[in-house]
Short mmCIF file of C-alpha atoms in Angstrom, two decimals:
data_model
loop_
_atom_site.label_atom_id
_atom_site.label_comp_id
_atom_site.label_asym_id
_atom_site.label_seq_id
_atom_site.Cartn_x
_atom_site.Cartn_y
_atom_site.Cartn_z
CA MET A 11 0.18 0.04 0.07
CA SER A 12 1.00 3.58 -0.58
CA ALA A 13 0.43 6.96 1.03
CA ILE A 14 1.14 10.27 1.41
CA CYS A 15 2.74 12.20 4.07
CA SER A 16 3.19 15.70 2.27
CA LYS A 17 4.11 19.32 3.39
CA ASN A 18 1.70 20.72 1.00
CA ASP A 19 -1.51 22.24 -0.42
CA ALA A 20 -4.04 19.42 0.20
CA GLY A 21 -5.95 20.76 -2.95
CA THR A 22 -3.22 21.32 -5.62
CA ILE A 23 -1.71 17.68 -4.38
CA GLU A 24 -5.12 16.28 -4.98
CA ALA A 25 -6.53 18.03 -8.40
CA LEU A 26 -2.92 17.22 -9.74
CA LEU A 27 -2.68 13.34 -8.92
CA ARG A 28 -6.39 13.26 -10.09
CA GLU A 29 -5.28 14.21 -13.36
CA ARG A 30 -3.08 11.82 -13.96
CA GLY A 31 -5.12 8.99 -12.79
CA LEU A 32 -3.12 8.66 -9.60
CA TRP A 33 -4.78 10.03 -6.56
CA ASP A 34 -6.69 6.43 -6.07
CA TYR A 35 -3.71 4.62 -5.89
CA PHE A 36 -3.16 6.35 -2.41
CA VAL A 37 -4.62 5.52 1.15
CA PHE A 38 -4.91 7.65 3.89
CA PRO A 39 -3.27 10.69 2.26
CA SER A 40 -2.02 13.56 5.00
CA ILE A 41 -1.12 16.94 3.02
CA ASP A 42 -0.49 20.04 5.07
CA TRP A 43 1.83 22.48 6.57
CA THR A 44 2.43 20.39 9.67
CA PRO A 45 5.49 18.45 11.02
CA LYS A 46 5.48 15.32 9.23
CA GLY A 47 6.51 13.21 12.48
CA PRO A 48 3.21 13.43 14.17
CA ARG A 49 1.46 12.66 11.11
CA ILE A 50 3.22 10.05 10.24
CA ALA A 51 1.59 8.70 13.81
CA ALA A 52 -1.31 9.48 13.35
CA MET A 53 -1.56 7.93 9.91
CA LEU A 54 -0.09 4.53 11.62
CA GLY A 55 -3.15 4.59 14.22
CA GLN A 56 -5.68 5.14 11.37
CA ILE A 57 -3.92 2.22 9.01
CA GLY A 58 -3.69 0.03 11.93
CA LEU A 59 0.26 -0.78 11.48
CA ARG A 60 3.59 -0.74 13.14
CA ALA A 61 6.34 1.77 12.38
CA PRO A 62 8.65 -1.22 11.76
CA SER A 63 6.17 -2.13 8.79
CA VAL A 64 6.40 0.72 6.91
CA LEU A 65 9.24 2.78 4.69
CA PHE A 66 8.82 6.57 4.58
CA LEU A 67 10.65 8.18 1.60
CA ASP A 68 11.54 12.01 1.85
CA ASP A 69 14.27 14.15 0.03
CA ASN A 70 14.60 16.37 2.89
CA PRO A 71 16.70 14.56 5.84
CA MET A 72 15.33 16.61 8.72
CA ASN A 73 11.96 14.84 7.51
CA LEU A 74 13.65 11.74 8.17
CA ALA A 75 15.57 12.51 11.30
CA GLN A 76 11.99 14.01 12.62
CA ALA A 77 9.78 10.77 11.66
CA VAL A 78 12.06 8.62 13.05
CA HIS A 79 12.36 10.50 16.19
CA ALA A 80 8.34 10.55 16.68
CA ASN A 81 7.97 6.56 15.21
CA PRO A 82 10.60 4.81 16.74
CA GLY A 83 11.70 1.67 14.11
CA LEU A 84 10.07 3.47 10.84
CA ASN A 85 12.13 2.29 8.09
CA VAL A 86 13.44 5.68 5.93
CA GLY A 87 15.24 6.18 3.29
CA LEU A 88 15.58 8.78 -0.01
CA PRO A 89 13.79 8.85 -2.91
CA ASP A 90 16.63 7.32 -5.54
CA LEU A 91 15.20 4.22 -3.05
CA ILE A 92 12.96 3.58 -5.32
CA CYS A 93 14.21 2.55 -8.36
CA ASP A 94 15.02 -1.03 -6.73
CA LEU A 95 11.58 -1.20 -4.58
CA SER A 96 10.00 -3.87 -6.84
CA ASP A 97 13.16 -6.19 -5.93
CA ALA A 98 13.15 -5.37 -2.46
CA ALA A 99 12.91 -8.52 0.15
CA GLN A 100 10.78 -6.93 2.14
CA LEU A 101 7.91 -6.33 -0.51
CA GLN A 102 7.35 -9.01 -2.06
CA GLY A 103 4.13 -11.13 -1.49
CA LYS A 104 1.16 -12.53 -3.28
CA PRO A 105 0.12 -10.81 -6.65
CA ASP A 106 -2.79 -9.03 -6.66
CA ALA A 107 -3.81 -7.73 -10.04
CA GLY A 108 -7.33 -7.13 -9.46
CA PHE A 109 -6.27 -4.69 -6.56
CA THR A 110 -8.45 -6.40 -4.09
CA ARG A 111 -6.33 -4.87 -1.20
CA LEU A 112 -6.38 -1.86 -2.15
CA ALA A 113 -9.88 -2.09 -2.03
CA GLN A 114 -10.13 -3.08 1.71
CA TYR A 115 -7.98 -0.39 2.73
CA LYS A 116 -9.75 2.27 0.64
CA LEU A 117 -13.47 0.84 2.73
CA LYS A 118 -11.18 1.42 6.17
CA GLU A 119 -10.17 4.97 5.06
CA ARG A 120 -13.78 6.17 4.13
CA LYS A 121 -14.96 4.30 7.55
CA ALA A 122 -12.02 6.54 9.58
CA VAL A 123 -13.26 9.75 7.85
CA ALA A 124 -16.71 9.17 8.26
CA ALA A 125 -15.88 8.67 12.28
CA VAL A 126 -13.81 11.69 11.94
CA VAL A 127 -16.92 13.35 10.46
CA ALA A 128 -19.42 12.29 12.90
CA GLY A 129 -17.11 13.09 15.89
CA ASP A 130 -18.89 10.41 17.85
CA ASP A 131 -16.72 7.93 20.77
CA PRO A 132 -15.21 5.69 18.94
CA VAL A 133 -17.09 3.00 20.03
CA ASP A 134 -20.61 5.09 19.69
CA PHE A 135 -19.42 4.94 16.11
CA LEU A 136 -18.92 1.10 16.05
CA ARG A 137 -22.23 0.61 17.10
CA LYS A 138 -23.92 2.77 14.61
CA SER A 139 -21.55 0.77 11.70
CA ASN A 140 -23.70 -2.45 12.17
CA VAL A 141 -20.76 -4.67 12.31
CA ARG A 142 -21.63 -7.90 10.92
CA VAL A 143 -19.25 -11.53 11.77
CA PHE A 144 -20.02 -14.42 9.94
CA ILE A 145 -18.00 -17.50 11.08
CA GLU A 146 -17.14 -19.98 8.20
CA TYR A 147 -16.66 -23.44 9.22
CA ASP A 148 -15.97 -24.68 6.13
CA VAL A 149 -12.24 -23.73 6.20
CA GLU A 150 -11.16 -26.84 3.76
CA ALA A 151 -12.86 -24.34 0.97
CA HIS A 152 -11.33 -21.26 1.86
CA LEU A 153 -7.84 -22.88 2.98
CA ASP A 154 -4.99 -20.78 1.14
CA ARG A 155 -6.65 -17.70 2.94
CA ALA A 156 -6.72 -19.24 6.14
CA ILE A 157 -2.32 -20.18 5.46
CA GLU A 158 -1.97 -16.61 4.14
CA LEU A 159 -3.47 -15.49 7.53
CA ILE A 160 -1.31 -18.05 9.49
CA ASN A 161 2.15 -16.90 7.63
CA ARG A 162 1.60 -13.45 6.81
CA THR A 163 -0.06 -11.50 9.53
CA ASN A 164 2.31 -10.24 12.77
CA GLN A 165 0.94 -7.45 14.18
CA LEU A 166 -2.66 -9.33 15.05
CA ASN A 167 -0.81 -12.71 14.62
CA PHE A 168 -1.38 -13.84 18.66
CA THR A 169 0.50 -17.48 18.81
CA LYS A 170 2.99 -16.79 15.57
CA ILE A 171 2.81 -20.14 14.74
CA ARG A 172 4.11 -21.16 11.14
CA LEU A 173 3.12 -23.46 8.65
CA PRO A 174 5.41 -24.56 5.98
CA GLU A 175 6.55 -21.83 3.62
CA ASP A 176 6.13 -24.57 0.84
CA GLN A 177 2.31 -24.34 -0.08
CA ALA A 178 1.42 -27.83 -0.48
CA ALA A 179 2.83 -28.41 2.42
CA ALA A 180 0.97 -25.77 4.33
CA ARG A 181 -2.39 -27.21 2.60
CA ALA A 182 -1.47 -30.72 3.62
CA GLU A 183 -0.30 -29.34 7.31
CA LEU A 184 -3.34 -27.37 8.31
CA SER A 185 -5.68 -29.98 5.62
CA ALA A 186 -4.38 -32.56 8.91
CA MET A 187 -5.14 -30.77 11.82
CA LEU A 188 -9.06 -29.52 10.21
CA ALA A 189 -9.99 -32.92 9.89
CA LEU A 190 -9.77 -34.46 13.79
CA ASN A 191 -12.14 -34.31 15.78
CA THR A 192 -10.48 -32.67 18.65
CA THR A 193 -10.07 -29.52 16.52
CA ASP A 194 -12.29 -26.31 16.13
CA ALA A 195 -11.29 -24.19 13.62
CA GLY A 196 -13.44 -21.06 11.46
CA LEU A 197 -12.35 -18.41 9.26
CA ILE A 198 -13.67 -14.48 10.30
CA ARG A 199 -15.73 -12.61 7.69
CA VAL A 200 -16.78 -9.34 8.86
CA ARG A 201 -18.81 -6.48 7.29
CA ASP A 202 -20.40 -3.02 8.20
CA ASP A 203 -22.29 -0.09 6.51
CA PHE A 204 -18.88 0.78 4.91
CA GLY A 205 -18.21 -2.38 2.64
CA ASP A 206 -17.09 -5.70 2.98
CA TYR A 207 -14.07 -6.55 4.77
CA GLY A 208 -13.51 -10.26 3.95
CA PHE A 209 -11.84 -13.02 5.98
CA VAL A 210 -9.77 -11.18 8.08
CA GLY A 211 -9.25 -13.61 11.02
CA PHE A 212 -8.46 -17.28 11.84
CA TYR A 213 -8.42 -19.40 14.94
CA LEU A 214 -8.18 -23.26 14.99
CA THR A 215 -8.18 -24.88 18.34
CA GLU A 216 -7.14 -28.24 20.01
CA ARG A 217 -8.60 -29.93 22.85
CA LEU A 218 -7.53 -32.66 24.95
CA HIS A 219 -10.10 -34.45 26.79
CA ASN A 220 -12.58 -31.97 25.79
CA ILE A 221 -10.33 -28.77 27.01
CA ARG A 222 -9.86 -26.76 24.31
CA ARG A 223 -6.57 -24.90 23.75
CA ILE A 224 -5.73 -22.14 21.41
CA LYS A 225 -3.00 -22.91 18.74
CA HIS A 226 -4.19 -20.52 15.57
CA PHE A 227 -5.33 -16.80 16.34
CA CYS A 228 -4.58 -14.41 13.91
CA PHE A 229 -6.03 -11.59 12.52
CA SER A 230 -5.50 -8.76 9.39
CA CYS A 231 -4.68 -5.13 10.48
CA ARG A 232 -7.72 -3.83 8.06
CA THR A 233 -10.14 -4.25 11.05
CA LEU A 234 -7.83 -3.16 13.85
CA ASN A 235 -9.74 -0.62 16.49
CA MET A 236 -12.78 -2.76 15.67
CA TYR A 237 -12.69 -5.22 18.33
CA ILE A 238 -13.21 -8.48 16.07
CA GLU A 239 -10.21 -10.10 18.06
CA HIS A 240 -11.92 -9.37 21.20
CA TRP A 241 -15.23 -10.26 20.20
CA THR A 242 -14.32 -14.12 18.72
CA TYR A 243 -11.60 -14.70 21.95
CA ALA A 244 -15.01 -14.62 24.19
CA HIS A 245 -16.87 -16.24 21.96
CA LEU A 246 -14.68 -19.13 22.31
CA GLY A 247 -14.91 -18.82 25.81
CA ARG A 248 -11.19 -17.31 26.29
CA PRO A 249 -9.00 -20.29 26.11
CA PRO A 250 -5.45 -20.62 27.40
CA MET A 251 -3.45 -18.69 24.34
CA GLN A 252 0.34 -18.55 24.76
CA VAL A 253 0.99 -14.92 22.95
CA LEU A 254 4.11 -15.06 20.95
CA GLY A 255 5.52 -11.82 21.00
CA LYS A 256 4.14 -8.31 20.70
CA THR A 257 0.66 -7.63 19.35
CA LEU A 258 -1.28 -4.84 18.48
CA SER A 259 -4.48 -6.06 20.88
CA ASP A 260 -4.66 -7.35 24.20
CA VAL A 261 -7.87 -9.81 23.92
CA SER A 262 -6.80 -10.72 27.60
CA ASP A 263 -9.17 -7.30 28.91
CA GLY A 264 -12.08 -9.98 30.18
CA ALA A 265 -13.51 -5.92 31.12
CA MET A 266 -14.55 -5.37 27.67
CA ASN A 267 -18.03 -6.23 26.26
CA VAL A 268 -18.36 -5.87 22.96
CA ASP A 269 -21.49 -5.33 22.11
CA TRP A 270 -21.32 -3.81 19.00
CA ILE A 271 -20.82 -6.88 16.39
CA THR A 272 -23.60 -8.93 15.15
CA PRO A 273 -23.50 -13.05 14.34
CA VAL A 274 -25.10 -13.55 10.99
CA THR A 275 -25.16 -16.33 8.57
CA ALA A 276 -23.36 -16.20 5.21
CA VAL A 277 -26.94 -15.09 3.29
CA GLU A 278 -27.74 -12.55 5.65
CA MET A 279 -23.85 -10.85 5.27
CA ALA A 280 -25.08 -9.33 2.50
CA ALA A 281 -28.11 -7.65 3.86
CA GLU A 282 -28.63 -4.00 5.05
CA ALA A 283 -30.52 -4.74 7.95
CA PRO A 284 -30.11 -8.98 8.96
CA ALA A 285 -32.23 -10.63 10.85
CA PRO A 286 -30.97 -11.90 14.44
CA MET A 287 -29.81 -16.10 14.11
CA ILE A 288 -32.06 -17.67 16.23
CA ARG A 289 -31.06 -17.45 20.11
CA PHE A 290 -31.21 -19.76 23.16
CA ASP A 291 -31.65 -18.22 26.84
CA HIS A 292 -29.73 -21.56 27.60
CA ILE A 293 -28.08 -24.12 25.91
CA ILE A 294 -27.09 -27.43 28.24
CA ALA A 295 -25.66 -29.85 26.68
CA ARG A 296 -24.74 -33.78 28.70
CA GLY A 297 -22.55 -36.02 27.25
CA GLY A 298 -18.96 -37.25 25.39
CA CYS A 299 -16.68 -36.19 22.91
CA ASP A 300 -19.29 -36.25 20.16
CA LEU A 301 -21.44 -33.15 22.28
CA ALA A 302 -18.00 -31.44 22.51
CA SER A 303 -17.19 -31.37 18.94
CA LEU A 304 -20.87 -30.00 18.01
CA MET A 305 -21.27 -27.45 21.04
CA HIS A 306 -18.19 -25.51 19.44
CA TYR A 307 -21.02 -24.38 16.48
CA PHE A 308 -23.89 -23.81 18.81
CA ALA A 309 -21.98 -21.60 21.40
CA LEU A 310 -22.58 -19.02 18.39
CA HIS A 311 -26.41 -19.50 19.70
CA THR A 312 -26.35 -18.32 23.11
CA GLY A 313 -24.64 -16.17 26.20
CA ASP A 314 -25.13 -19.25 28.63
CA LEU A 315 -23.53 -22.68 27.42
CA VAL A 316 -23.63 -25.39 30.16
CA GLU A 317 -21.45 -28.44 29.08
CA GLU A 318 -21.23 -31.57 30.80
CA PHE A 319 -18.74 -33.52 29.40
CA ASN A 320 -16.65 -36.13 30.00
CA GLN A 321 -13.23 -35.30 31.01
CA PRO A 322 -10.20 -36.43 33.17
CA GLN A 323 -10.72 -37.11 36.68
CA ASN A 324 -8.82 -38.37 40.15
CA GLY A 325 -6.50 -40.47 37.68
CA GLN A 326 -9.01 -42.03 35.28
CA MET A 327 -11.84 -40.28 32.46
CA PHE A 328 -15.09 -39.62 34.13
CA ARG A 329 -17.95 -40.55 31.72
CA ARG A 330 -20.91 -38.59 32.47
CA ASP A 331 -22.65 -39.92 29.10
CA HIS A 332 -23.51 -42.80 31.73
CA THR A 333 -26.75 -42.16 33.21
CA SER A 334 -25.53 -43.43 36.27
CA PHE A 335 -24.63 -39.95 36.98
CA LEU A 336 -27.31 -37.84 35.95
CA MET A 337 -30.28 -40.28 37.53
CA PRO A 338 -29.49 -39.23 41.21
CA ALA A 339 -29.73 -35.26 40.12
CA LEU A 340 -33.65 -36.35 38.96
CA GLU A 341 -34.90 -38.70 41.11
CA GLY A 342 -32.95 -38.09 44.46
CA ALA A 343 -30.00 -37.30 46.11
CA LEU A 344 -27.37 -40.23 47.32
CA THR A 345 -26.98 -41.07 51.33
CA ASP A 346 -23.82 -39.36 52.86
CA ASP A 347 -23.03 -43.61 52.79
CA GLN A 348 -23.34 -43.41 49.25
CA LEU A 349 -21.70 -41.07 48.40
CA ALA A 350 -18.91 -42.12 50.70
CA ALA A 351 -18.81 -45.76 48.80
CA ALA A 352 -18.53 -43.54 45.06
CA ALA A 353 -15.33 -42.24 47.15
CA THR A 354 -13.84 -45.24 46.95
CA LEU A 355 -13.96 -45.68 43.77
CA GLY A 356 -12.79 -41.54 42.56
CA TYR A 357 -16.68 -40.29 42.31
CA GLY A 358 -17.13 -36.91 44.40
CA PRO A 359 -20.45 -35.47 45.25
CA ASP A 360 -20.40 -33.46 42.46
CA ASP A 361 -20.67 -35.76 39.79
CA PHE A 362 -24.02 -36.96 40.83
CA THR A 363 -25.83 -33.37 39.33
CA SER A 364 -26.56 -31.76 36.86
CA GLN A 365 -28.20 -28.03 35.46
CA LEU A 366 -30.83 -30.64 34.47
CA GLY A 367 -32.00 -31.10 37.67
CA ALA A 368 -33.16 -27.56 37.69
CA ILE A 369 -33.68 -26.07 33.88
CA PRO A 370 -33.42 -22.50 34.18
CA GLY A 371 -36.25 -20.64 32.64
CA GLY A 372 -36.18 -18.90 28.99
CA ARG A 373 -36.06 -20.27 25.79
CA VAL A 374 -33.96 -23.65 26.69
CA LEU A 375 -32.21 -26.12 23.83
CA CYS A 376 -30.99 -29.87 25.68
CA PHE A 377 -28.61 -31.68 23.92
CA LEU A 378 -28.39 -35.42 25.49
CA SER A 379 -25.84 -37.95 24.51
CA PHE A 380 -25.91 -41.34 26.99
CA TRP A 381 -23.64 -43.61 24.36
CA ALA A 382 -21.83 -45.01 27.44
CA ASP A 383 -24.94 -46.89 28.83
CA ALA A 384 -24.45 -49.11 25.74
CA ASP A 385 -20.65 -50.73 26.61
CA ILE A 386 -19.75 -49.50 30.11
CA PRO A 387 -21.49 -51.84 33.04
CA GLU A 388 -22.42 -51.08 36.31
CA TYR A 389 -21.40 -52.16 39.69
CA ARG A 390 -23.35 -52.24 42.86
CA HIS A 391 -22.04 -51.89 46.08
CA GLY A 392 -23.30 -54.36 48.62
CA SER A 393 -23.95 -52.20 51.91
CA THR A 394 -25.47 -49.01 50.38
CA GLY A 395 -27.28 -50.32 46.96
CA LEU A 396 -25.04 -47.29 45.75
CA LEU A 397 -24.83 -48.05 41.48
CA ALA A 398 -22.33 -46.46 39.77
CA PRO A 399 -20.15 -47.73 36.82
CA TYR A 400 -16.47 -47.73 36.42
CA TRP A 401 -14.24 -48.63 33.43
CA LEU A 402 -10.83 -48.23 32.41
CA VAL A 403 -9.28 -48.37 29.07
CA GLY A 404 -8.58 -51.61 27.56
CA ALA A 405 -11.72 -52.64 29.82
CA GLN A 406 -15.33 -51.88 28.29
CA ASN A 407 -17.74 -54.46 28.05
CA HIS A 408 -15.79 -56.87 30.92
CA ASP A 409 -16.40 -57.82 34.30
CA LEU A 410 -13.60 -56.06 36.08
CA ILE A 411 -14.26 -58.35 39.21
CA ALA A 412 -14.23 -61.60 37.42
CA LYS A 413 -10.95 -61.31 35.42
CA THR A 414 -8.24 -60.96 37.91
CA GLU A 415 -5.39 -61.07 35.19
CA LEU A 416 -7.46 -58.06 32.93
CA ARG A 417 -7.32 -55.78 36.35
CA GLU A 418 -3.32 -55.62 36.77
CA ALA A 419 -3.42 -55.89 32.93
CA VAL A 420 -5.25 -52.42 32.69
CA ALA A 421 -4.63 -50.70 35.72
CA ASP A 422 -1.60 -48.37 35.32
CA THR A 423 -1.10 -46.50 38.77
CA ASP A 424 -1.66 -47.19 42.37
CA VAL A 425 -4.51 -45.50 42.65
CA GLN A 426 -6.15 -47.56 40.19
CA ARG A 427 -4.87 -50.18 41.36
CA GLN A 428 -6.17 -49.93 44.52
CA ARG A 429 -9.36 -49.06 43.35
CA LEU A 430 -9.93 -52.12 41.41
CA LYS A 431 -8.88 -53.99 44.79
CA VAL A 432 -11.78 -52.27 46.19
CA LEU A 433 -13.99 -52.48 42.92
CA ALA A 434 -13.84 -56.43 43.72
CA ARG A 435 -14.08 -56.64 47.13
CA ASP A 436 -16.96 -54.06 48.11
CA PHE A 437 -18.91 -54.64 44.64
CA THR A 438 -20.75 -56.62 42.75
CA HIS A 439 -20.69 -56.52 39.02
CA MET A 440 -24.30 -55.80 37.58
CA GLY A 441 -23.63 -55.67 33.77
CA MET A 442 -24.47 -53.57 31.03
CA LEU A 443 -27.97 -51.60 31.37
CA LYS A 444 -31.21 -53.73 29.85
CA SER A 445 -33.39 -52.65 27.45
CA THR A 446 -35.79 -51.98 30.24
CA GLU A 447 -33.69 -50.22 32.39
CA MET A 448 -32.69 -48.12 29.66
CA ALA A 449 -35.97 -47.21 28.68
CA ARG A 450 -36.84 -46.00 31.99
CA ARG A 451 -34.31 -43.87 32.67
CA TYR A 452 -34.79 -41.93 29.24
CA GLY A 453 -38.64 -41.61 30.42
CA CYS A 454 -37.45 -40.52 33.55
CA ILE A 455 -34.97 -37.62 31.86
CA LEU A 456 -37.20 -37.08 29.24
CA ASP A 457 -40.39 -36.27 31.62
CA HIS A 458 -37.97 -34.06 33.72
CA ILE A 459 -37.44 -32.00 31.38
CA PRO A 460 -40.59 -29.47 30.22
CA THR A 461 -42.75 -29.63 27.17
CA ASP A 462 -41.61 -25.78 26.25
CA VAL A 463 -37.79 -27.28 26.02
CA GLN A 464 -36.13 -28.64 22.61
CA VAL A 465 -34.14 -31.68 23.11
CA VAL A 466 -31.79 -32.84 20.92
CA ILE A 467 -30.73 -36.61 21.82
CA MET A 468 -27.45 -37.79 20.23
CA LEU A 469 -28.21 -41.60 18.52
CA ALA A 470 -24.80 -43.88 18.58
CA PRO A 471 -23.26 -45.13 15.81
CA GLU A 472 -24.24 -48.41 14.53
CA ARG A 473 -21.19 -49.00 12.23
CA GLY A 474 -17.85 -47.93 12.36
CA PRO A 475 -15.19 -47.85 9.34
CA MET A 476 -15.44 -51.90 9.15
CA GLN A 477 -18.73 -51.65 8.40
CA PHE A 478 -18.48 -49.11 5.55
CA ARG A 479 -15.29 -51.17 4.18
CA THR A 480 -16.74 -54.45 4.76
CA PRO A 481 -21.32 -53.88 3.67
CA GLY A 482 -21.80 -57.43 5.31
CA ARG A 483 -20.34 -57.19 8.50
CA PRO A 484 -22.70 -56.37 11.37
CA PRO A 485 -23.72 -53.49 13.11
CA HIS A 486 -22.33 -52.67 16.72
CA PRO A 487 -25.04 -54.67 18.58
CA HIS A 488 -24.62 -52.43 21.64
CA HIS A 489 -25.46 -49.53 20.04
CA GLN A 490 -28.22 -51.01 18.28
CA ARG A 491 -30.04 -51.56 21.31
CA LEU A 492 -29.34 -48.31 22.56
CA ASN A 493 -31.18 -46.74 19.69
CA ALA A 494 -34.15 -48.74 20.02
CA ALA A 495 -34.23 -47.59 23.56
CA LEU A 496 -34.15 -43.93 22.82
CA ARG A 497 -36.39 -44.24 19.13
CA GLU A 498 -38.94 -45.73 21.71
CA VAL A 499 -38.87 -43.11 24.08
CA ALA A 500 -39.02 -40.22 22.05
CA ARG A 501 -41.40 -41.77 20.04
CA GLY A 502 -44.38 -39.16 20.19
CA ARG A 503 -42.58 -36.31 22.13
CA GLY A 504 -43.09 -33.57 19.84
CA ASN A 505 -40.09 -31.24 21.40
CA VAL A 506 -37.23 -34.29 20.88
CA MET A 507 -35.13 -34.14 17.75
CA LEU A 508 -32.81 -37.62 17.51
CA LEU A 509 -29.74 -36.79 15.51
CA ASP A 510 -28.51 -39.97 13.92
CA PRO A 511 -24.80 -39.74 12.81
CA ALA A 512 -25.49 -42.13 10.28
CA GLN A 513 -27.20 -39.31 8.39
CA PHE A 514 -24.16 -37.28 8.09
CA ILE A 515 -21.41 -39.94 7.51
CA GLU A 516 -20.63 -40.49 3.81
CA GLY A 517 -18.27 -43.24 4.81
CA ALA A 518 -15.09 -44.56 6.02
CA ASP A 519 -12.78 -41.82 5.03
CA ASP A 520 -15.58 -39.51 7.20
CA MET A 521 -14.80 -41.48 10.54
CA ILE A 522 -11.61 -42.02 12.75
CA ASP A 523 -13.19 -44.46 14.82
CA LEU A 524 -16.50 -45.93 15.55
CA ASN A 525 -17.35 -43.36 17.98
CA HIS A 526 -15.31 -40.48 16.33
CA PHE A 527 -15.75 -38.43 13.12
CA LYS A 528 -13.99 -35.90 11.34
CA ARG A 529 -14.71 -32.16 11.84
CA PRO A 530 -17.10 -31.65 8.93
CA VAL A 531 -19.20 -34.62 10.00
CA TYR A 532 -20.20 -32.72 13.22
CA HIS A 533 -20.52 -29.28 10.73
CA ARG A 534 -23.03 -30.62 8.99
CA MET A 535 -24.75 -32.10 12.02
CA TYR A 536 -25.15 -28.63 13.28
CA GLN A 537 -26.01 -27.27 9.72
CA GLU A 538 -29.39 -29.87 10.03
CA VAL A 539 -30.35 -29.37 13.51
CA ILE A 540 -30.15 -24.94 13.12
CA ALA A 541 -32.08 -25.59 9.59
CA ARG A 542 -34.60 -27.95 11.69
CA LEU A 543 -34.65 -25.38 15.02
CA SER A 544 -35.52 -22.28 12.91
CA GLY A 545 -38.36 -23.78 11.28
CA LYS A 546 -36.98 -24.32 8.00
CA ASP A 547 -37.96 -28.00 7.96
CA GLN A 548 -40.78 -29.16 10.17
CA GLY A 549 -40.93 -31.83 12.49
CA MET A 550 -38.91 -33.36 14.83
CA ALA A 551 -38.73 -36.82 13.65
CA ASP A 552 -35.23 -38.43 13.32
CA VAL A 553 -32.50 -36.33 11.44
#
């Protein structure tokens, strides 16, 4: 980009450059008779650049010295550098024959002029500018723009983790990350009353045990001082992020309430007065990693998202997607003796509570997933009657009491060995839930939820990659039984939608394993559910 900072008569210079067809190639011109150093500082603030990213050329050494004094780090030089600029390494970049980048900066220039004319407080001006944000989750369709943001942004690139400079290698590396079910990512497109800024930001987060951390968080300076990065970070729930180097913005300021940005759909992005996205006062999600992958998208539709997901706890994976942990919150709290018995297996009082036990008022959407019911057995405590599931990796579907060798094989720590010893001594293996008990529990849960609350239940996948590759292979029997119970209980309930992953899996390549799918599958589910909830498709039958 080229700008002008000149000591001259503004009208004369503009007329001359317009006559020669050059005026529109410059952005943020500053032409008057005041010192150049302070004016350059003001221009950098308007454009959204740091001094080290700018080259100032002038034929007066005094002007150059003053400019550097007022803007430490500014690159300066005499006009004889102009002949060599086209070959300068610092000015190499992607060809832009259509001058799209120039158009973006001209848009920013018009907005800056309008803000000065309005004379408003900057935040008041933003509130009047009708700022809309669209999150494009289909990053694969815009892979090169995501790579460009990761590798070419600096001043608003918070993590500064780069991809390979080789474009093919960069595409392969980013595509591999985007395929994972534990990856959440989106491109940020911005528009206001002054124009469309295009895709100005990108984020990518990675989840380990359903805890999200930011890997990429980068934005173009073209929307600096619109606080798009603040809004995005708050929308993501302010996950941990290791900021590397200096940035022009501090998103860690949790006190800033960016209330002038409206999230919209792609269609609404072009509308002058877009209709608001479907919103819920509360969204409650209880289940496993399937819902954790899905909630990334639904977070856009509420200011209160309650996530009750599986997580590592006390040296083992705590499976909230088993109804044994939910039923006490609905049917009556455990006794002190039962809680004491649960503690011997590593469970605490809070593990048997849920927001579903006291659903708040307003417009509420609930997501439920009970996949652990199909695969993890229950155990009964001898003296208290406590029913609780217990499992360790490698022991799913197995009786840990009856199989001494298995207990020895799956226990990795002394804590796990002690719990298994208690399990074998004080508990009785009850096996997987019977179909009748599944139906009873699911009926109890749905009876507890008011009928004006929309409920989405995730069915369990019955076919894994092996079934897709070998069509004659029988489906997963435990998941079939779980789904049959869910369909029986949901029948006739107008507020219940059953979400079947099979409808969104196109083949074995869409799956990581039986219970985990690649990221685009969850996005397809989200799009379908939102379409149904928005009234674009009637009825609440299976999806």
